[in-house]
Coordinates of C-alpha atoms in Angstrom, one line a residue:
M300 CA 69.0 173.0 38.6
S301 CA 68.4 169.2 39.6
S302 CA 68.8 167.0 36.8
P303 CA 66.2 163.9 36.0
D304 CA 68.4 161.7 37.9
D305 CA 68.9 163.6 41.0
V306 CA 64.5 163.8 40.6
L307 CA 64.8 160.2 40.2
L308 CA 67.1 159.2 42.9
D309 CA 64.8 161.7 45.3
S310 CA 62.2 160.2 44.4
L311 CA 63.3 156.7 45.4
T312 CA 65.0 157.2 49.0
S313 CA 62.2 159.5 50.3
G314 CA 60.7 157.1 52.1
L315 CA 63.9 155.2 53.2
T316 CA 64.3 155.0 57.2
P317 CA 67.9 154.9 58.6
V318 CA 68.5 150.9 60.2
K319 CA 70.1 150.5 62.7
R320 CA 73.3 148.8 63.0
L321 CA 73.3 145.5 63.7
R322 CA 74.9 145.0 67.4
S323 CA 77.3 141.8 68.5
A324 CA 76.3 142.7 72.1
P325 CA 72.7 141.1 72.7
L326 CA 74.7 137.6 70.4
W327 CA 76.7 137.4 73.4
I328 CA 74.0 137.9 75.9
G329 CA 71.7 135.5 74.6
A330 CA 73.7 132.7 74.4
A331 CA 74.7 133.4 78.0
V332 CA 71.4 133.2 79.1
G333 CA 70.5 130.2 77.0
L334 CA 73.5 128.9 78.6
V335 CA 72.4 129.4 81.8
V336 CA 68.8 128.0 80.8
A337 CA 70.4 124.8 79.3
L338 CA 72.5 124.5 82.8
I339 CA 69.9 124.8 84.9
Y340 CA 67.6 122.4 82.7
I341 CA 69.8 119.6 83.1
F342 CA 70.5 120.3 86.4
V343 CA 67.4 119.5 87.5
F344 CA 65.7 117.1 85.2
Y345 CA 68.6 114.7 84.4
G346 CA 70.8 115.6 88.0
P347 CA 74.6 116.7 88.0
R348 CA 77.2 113.4 87.8
G349 CA 78.1 112.4 90.8
D350 CA 82.3 114.3 90.7
I351 CA 80.6 117.1 90.7
V352 CA 78.2 116.2 93.6
A353 CA 81.2 115.7 95.8
L354 CA 82.6 118.4 94.9
M355 CA 79.7 120.4 96.0
R356 CA 79.4 118.5 99.3
G357 CA 82.9 120.0 100.0
G358 CA 85.8 117.1 98.0
A359 CA 88.6 116.8 96.2
L360 CA 88.9 117.4 92.2
V361 CA 89.8 113.9 91.5
N362 CA 88.8 114.1 87.5
P363 CA 90.2 116.7 85.7
M364 CA 87.1 116.2 83.4
V365 CA 84.9 117.1 85.5
I366 CA 86.3 120.6 84.6
G367 CA 88.2 119.8 81.3
K368 CA 85.0 118.4 79.5
P369 CA 82.8 121.4 79.5
A370 CA 85.4 123.9 79.1
I371 CA 86.3 122.5 75.9
F372 CA 82.6 122.7 74.8
L373 CA 82.6 126.0 76.1
V374 CA 85.7 127.4 74.0
M375 CA 84.3 125.7 71.4
G376 CA 81.1 127.5 71.6
F377 CA 82.1 131.0 72.2
S378 CA 84.8 130.6 69.0
A379 CA 81.9 129.8 66.9
L380 CA 80.3 132.7 68.4
W381 CA 83.0 135.1 67.7
A382 CA 82.6 133.7 64.0
V383 CA 78.7 134.3 63.8
A384 CA 79.5 137.8 64.8
D385 CA 81.6 138.3 62.4
L386 CA 79.8 136.7 59.6
A387 CA 76.9 138.9 60.1
R388 CA 77.5 141.6 58.0
P389 CA 78.5 141.3 54.6
E390 CA 81.9 141.9 54.8
G391 CA 82.5 139.5 57.2
R392 CA 84.7 136.7 56.8
L393 CA 85.6 133.6 58.5
K394 CA 89.2 133.7 59.4
L395 CA 91.7 130.9 60.5
L396 CA 91.7 132.5 64.7
H397 CA 88.0 131.6 64.4
L398 CA 88.7 128.0 63.5
L399 CA 91.7 127.2 65.8
P400 CA 89.9 126.5 68.7
V401 CA 87.7 124.4 67.2
L402 CA 90.8 122.3 65.2
A403 CA 92.8 122.6 68.8
V404 CA 90.0 121.2 71.0
F405 CA 89.5 118.0 67.8
G406 CA 93.1 117.6 67.4
L407 CA 93.5 117.3 71.7
V408 CA 90.6 114.3 71.5
L409 CA 92.0 112.7 68.4
G410 CA 95.1 112.9 69.6
N411 CA 94.3 111.1 73.6
L412 CA 91.9 108.4 71.3
L413 CA 94.9 107.8 68.6
S414 CA 97.2 107.4 72.2
E415 CA 94.5 105.1 74.0
M416 CA 94.5 103.5 70.6
A417 CA 98.4 102.6 70.7
I418 CA 98.1 101.3 74.3
F419 CA 94.9 99.5 75.1
G420 CA 94.4 98.9 71.1
T421 CA 90.0 98.6 70.8
D422 CA 89.3 96.6 73.8
N423 CA 88.5 99.0 75.9
F424 CA 85.7 100.5 73.5
A425 CA 82.9 98.5 74.2
R426 CA 82.9 99.8 78.0
Q427 CA 83.8 103.3 76.6
L428 CA 80.5 103.7 74.6
N429 CA 78.1 101.6 77.0
G430 CA 76.8 104.8 78.7
G431 CA 73.6 105.9 77.2
G432 CA 75.1 107.6 74.3
H433 CA 71.7 107.6 72.9
V434 CA 70.6 110.2 75.3
C435 CA 73.5 112.2 75.0
F436 CA 73.3 112.3 71.2
I437 CA 69.6 113.5 71.2
T438 CA 69.9 115.5 74.3
I439 CA 72.5 117.9 72.4
L440 CA 70.6 117.6 69.3
C441 CA 67.8 118.9 70.3
G442 CA 68.7 121.7 72.8
G443 CA 71.6 123.4 69.7
M444 CA 68.7 123.2 67.5
A445 CA 66.0 124.7 70.3
G446 CA 68.9 127.2 70.3
L447 CA 69.6 127.9 66.9
V448 CA 65.7 128.3 66.7
A449 CA 66.2 131.1 69.3
M450 CA 69.1 132.4 68.0
W451 CA 67.1 132.9 64.9
R452 CA 64.3 134.6 66.1
L453 CA 66.4 137.6 68.4
W454 CA 69.5 137.6 66.2
L455 CA 70.2 135.9 63.2
R456 CA 67.2 137.1 60.9
R457 CA 68.3 140.5 61.3
T458 CA 72.2 139.8 59.7
A459 CA 73.3 140.6 56.1
T460 CA 75.9 138.3 55.8
S461 CA 77.4 137.3 52.3
H462 CA 78.1 133.9 53.5
P463 CA 74.6 132.1 54.8
V464 CA 76.0 128.9 54.2
L465 CA 78.6 129.6 57.0
L466 CA 76.9 131.7 59.0
G467 CA 74.1 129.0 59.6
A468 CA 76.9 126.2 60.2
M469 CA 78.8 128.5 63.0
S470 CA 75.8 129.2 64.5
G471 CA 74.5 125.7 64.6
L472 CA 77.9 124.5 66.0
A473 CA 77.5 127.8 68.4
A474 CA 74.4 126.2 69.4
A475 CA 75.4 122.5 70.0
S476 CA 78.7 123.6 71.8
L477 CA 77.1 125.5 74.7
M478 CA 74.1 122.5 74.8
A479 CA 77.2 120.4 75.1
A480 CA 78.8 122.2 77.7
A481 CA 75.8 122.4 79.8
Y482 CA 74.9 118.3 79.1
A483 CA 78.7 117.7 80.0
I484 CA 77.7 118.6 84.0
H485 CA 75.7 115.4 83.6
C486 CA 77.5 113.3 81.7
N487 CA 80.4 110.8 83.6
M488 CA 81.6 109.4 80.1
D489 CA 85.3 111.3 79.7
A490 CA 86.9 108.6 77.6
A491 CA 88.0 110.4 73.5
I492 CA 85.9 107.7 71.7
Y493 CA 82.2 108.5 73.7
L494 CA 83.4 112.4 73.1
L495 CA 84.1 112.3 69.4
L496 CA 80.8 109.5 68.3
F497 CA 78.2 110.9 70.2
Y498 CA 79.2 114.4 71.6
G499 CA 80.6 115.4 68.4
T500 CA 78.1 114.1 65.6
A501 CA 75.4 115.6 67.5
V502 CA 77.7 119.3 67.1
A503 CA 78.5 117.9 63.7
V504 CA 74.6 116.9 63.0
S505 CA 73.4 120.6 64.5
S506 CA 76.7 122.5 62.3
A507 CA 75.1 120.4 58.7
I508 CA 71.3 121.2 59.5
A509 CA 72.1 124.8 60.5
A510 CA 74.4 125.2 57.0
L511 CA 71.6 124.0 55.4
L512 CA 69.1 126.2 57.1
G513 CA 71.6 128.9 56.4
A514 CA 71.5 128.7 52.5
K515 CA 67.9 129.2 52.7
L516 CA 66.7 131.2 55.4
L517 CA 70.3 133.8 55.3
K518 CA 70.1 135.4 51.9
W519 CA 69.1 138.7 51.3

């Protein structure tokens, strides 16, 4: 014989349909596709930096930053995506392993900056910052926000996170970092101060905006 509680529970659950488990594969595939789109956009509308043109014509790799600069932002972007995939579930947490690549990149660039300052002082800053920084900042910020909107539309809105602010911040970090990696194939400004001031600020602003949006839109 059924109890009143059983009848009540049956009535409450009778119309429920199972929800498919959120898979992280579409997030990674979408990010890869978005990165390719960003690379094509930068290549067509901005053009590759001269070092890359020389490499395409069979020249030697003289400046390691041709590869190193896109690589550091790819590392940041994909480590942030790893955090996003973990934070998407209620039991998800931000782990130190998620942040280690980002901290390592920041430490590397900051260490390079301090080393340059110890040797040359700040005399070179004016020359190192004279390279269209406003275009760099705007392109990375706008591209990162476009990526964030696509991420929201295709995947983020289906998440059930217990940490909406963190999920938003890491999503913004991922989108802007991947856009920065794409923009780096055009930009030939490799100085540490330039990377921190323009690339770093654009990524930080994107992360902050995404964190604020996450607080509003990623609650459940």
